[in-house]
Short mmCIF file of C-alpha atoms in Angstrom, two decimals:
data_model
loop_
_atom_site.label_atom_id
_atom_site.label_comp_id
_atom_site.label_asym_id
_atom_site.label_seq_id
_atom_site.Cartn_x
_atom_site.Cartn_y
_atom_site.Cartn_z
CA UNK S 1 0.00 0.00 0.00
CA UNK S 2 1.43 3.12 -1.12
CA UNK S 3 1.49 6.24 1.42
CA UNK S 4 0.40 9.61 0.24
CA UNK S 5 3.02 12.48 0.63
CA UNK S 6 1.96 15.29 2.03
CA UNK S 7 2.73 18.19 -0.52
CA UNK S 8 1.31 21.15 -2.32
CA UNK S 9 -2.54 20.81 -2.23
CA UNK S 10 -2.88 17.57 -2.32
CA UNK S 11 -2.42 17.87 1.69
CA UNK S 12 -4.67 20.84 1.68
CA UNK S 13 -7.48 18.91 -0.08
CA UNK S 14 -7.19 16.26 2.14
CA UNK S 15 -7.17 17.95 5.25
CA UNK S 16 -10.36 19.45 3.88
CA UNK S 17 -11.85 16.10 3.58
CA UNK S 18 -11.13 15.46 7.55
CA UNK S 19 -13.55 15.70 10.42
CA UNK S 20 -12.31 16.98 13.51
CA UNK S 21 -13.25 14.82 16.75
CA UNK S 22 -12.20 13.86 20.15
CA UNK S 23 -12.98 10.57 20.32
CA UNK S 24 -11.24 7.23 22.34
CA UNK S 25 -10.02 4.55 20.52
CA UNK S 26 -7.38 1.69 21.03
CA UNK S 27 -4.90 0.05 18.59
CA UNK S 28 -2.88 -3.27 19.47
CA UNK S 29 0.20 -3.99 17.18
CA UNK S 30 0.28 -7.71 16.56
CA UNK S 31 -0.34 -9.64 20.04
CA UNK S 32 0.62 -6.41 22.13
CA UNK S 33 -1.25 -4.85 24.45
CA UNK S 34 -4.39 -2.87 23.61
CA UNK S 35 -3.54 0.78 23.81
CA UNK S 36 -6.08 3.87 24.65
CA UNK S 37 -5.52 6.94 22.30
CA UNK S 38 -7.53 9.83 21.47
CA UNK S 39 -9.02 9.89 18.03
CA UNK S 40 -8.06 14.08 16.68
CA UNK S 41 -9.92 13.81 13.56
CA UNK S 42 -10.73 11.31 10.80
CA UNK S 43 -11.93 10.52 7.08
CA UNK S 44 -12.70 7.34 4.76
CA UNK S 45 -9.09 6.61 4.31
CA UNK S 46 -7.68 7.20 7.97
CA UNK S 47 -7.25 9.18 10.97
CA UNK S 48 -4.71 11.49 13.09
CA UNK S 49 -4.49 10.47 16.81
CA UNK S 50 -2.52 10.72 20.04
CA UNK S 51 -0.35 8.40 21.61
CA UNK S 52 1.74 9.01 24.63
CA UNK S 53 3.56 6.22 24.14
CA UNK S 54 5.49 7.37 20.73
CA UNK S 55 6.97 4.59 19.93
CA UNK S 56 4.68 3.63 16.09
CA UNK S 57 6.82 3.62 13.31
CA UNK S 58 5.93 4.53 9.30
CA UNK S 59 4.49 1.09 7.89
CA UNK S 60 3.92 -0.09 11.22
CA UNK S 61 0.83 -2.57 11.18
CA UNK S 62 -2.31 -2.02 13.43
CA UNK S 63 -5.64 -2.77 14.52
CA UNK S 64 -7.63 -0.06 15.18
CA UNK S 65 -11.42 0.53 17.01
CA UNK S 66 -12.86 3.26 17.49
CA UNK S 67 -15.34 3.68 19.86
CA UNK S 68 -16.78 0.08 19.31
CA UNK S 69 -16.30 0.43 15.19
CA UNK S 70 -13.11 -1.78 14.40
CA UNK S 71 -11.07 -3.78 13.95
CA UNK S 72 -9.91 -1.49 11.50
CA UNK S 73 -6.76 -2.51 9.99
CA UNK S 74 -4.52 0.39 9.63
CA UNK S 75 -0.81 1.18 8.32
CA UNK S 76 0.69 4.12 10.25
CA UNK S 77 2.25 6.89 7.71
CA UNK S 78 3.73 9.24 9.86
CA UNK S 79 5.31 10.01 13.58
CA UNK S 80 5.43 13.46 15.03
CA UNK S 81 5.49 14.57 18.83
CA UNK S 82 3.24 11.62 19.67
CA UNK S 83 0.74 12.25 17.08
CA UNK S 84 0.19 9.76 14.64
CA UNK S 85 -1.16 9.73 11.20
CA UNK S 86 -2.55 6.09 9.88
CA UNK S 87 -4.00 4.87 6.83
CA UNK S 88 -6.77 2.28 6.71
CA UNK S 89 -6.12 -0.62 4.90
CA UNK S 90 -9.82 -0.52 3.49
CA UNK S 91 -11.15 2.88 3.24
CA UNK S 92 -14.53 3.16 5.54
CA UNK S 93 -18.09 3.75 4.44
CA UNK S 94 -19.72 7.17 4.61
CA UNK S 95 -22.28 5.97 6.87
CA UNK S 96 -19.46 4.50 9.08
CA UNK S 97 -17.84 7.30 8.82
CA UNK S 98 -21.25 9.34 9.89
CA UNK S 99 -21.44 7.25 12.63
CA UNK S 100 -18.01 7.83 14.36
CA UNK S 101 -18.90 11.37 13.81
CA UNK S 102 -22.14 11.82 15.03
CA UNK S 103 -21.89 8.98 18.22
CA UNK S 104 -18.36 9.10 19.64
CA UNK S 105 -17.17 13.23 19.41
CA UNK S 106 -16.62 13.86 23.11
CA UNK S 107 -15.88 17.44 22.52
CA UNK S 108 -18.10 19.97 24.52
CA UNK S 109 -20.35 21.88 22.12
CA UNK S 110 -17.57 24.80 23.10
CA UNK S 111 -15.12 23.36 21.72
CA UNK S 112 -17.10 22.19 18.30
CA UNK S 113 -18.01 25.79 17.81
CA UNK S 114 -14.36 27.14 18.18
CA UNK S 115 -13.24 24.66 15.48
CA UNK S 116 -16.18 25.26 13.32
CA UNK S 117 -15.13 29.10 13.28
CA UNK S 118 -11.56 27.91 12.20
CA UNK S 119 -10.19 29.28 16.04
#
């Protein structure tokens, strides 16, 4: 599976395309322990999240849920200060992706407006 750089508008486009969110999740990397991470934002063909731990590596194999969607089988693409940017494997359904939106945003309404204002 081929990774997408980020350049030019290409990255612009696609961070057009993503939903911002604060939702939990957990990946496990082969047999490894389930980790909690927070979910920043998502599309159909991945998602940006935090991990304290820091240790994923580009093309680094995962299972992903979140909330109780998964297993979503994800490649990671990129490391930086603990946040990670993955790449599903499969790229999820617009009424999946409806669903993670609408059901598991923990984000006060606050904090919804602020980003819907671009602040």
């Amino acid at each position: 599976m081929a990774a997408e750089e980020d350049t030019g508008d290409d990255s612009e486009r696609r961070r057009g395309d993503r939903r911002d969110i604060g939702a939990w999740g957990k990946y496990r990397t082969g047999r490894g322990i389930a980790r909690d991470v927070k979910i920043l934002d998502v599309n159909e063909k991945g998602c940006r999240f935090f991990d304290k731990f820091g240790t994923l590596k580009p093309d680094d194999r995962l299972v992903l849920r979140i909330g109780n969607v998964g297993p979503l089988l994800t490649y990671v693409r990129w490391n930086k200060d603990s946040e990670i940017g993955a790449e599903f494997e499969e790229p999820l359904y617009g009424a999946v992706l409806e669903h993670i939106s609408k059901y598991f945003d923990e984000r006060s309404a606050e904090e919804k407006a602020l980003e819907d204002k671009g602040e």
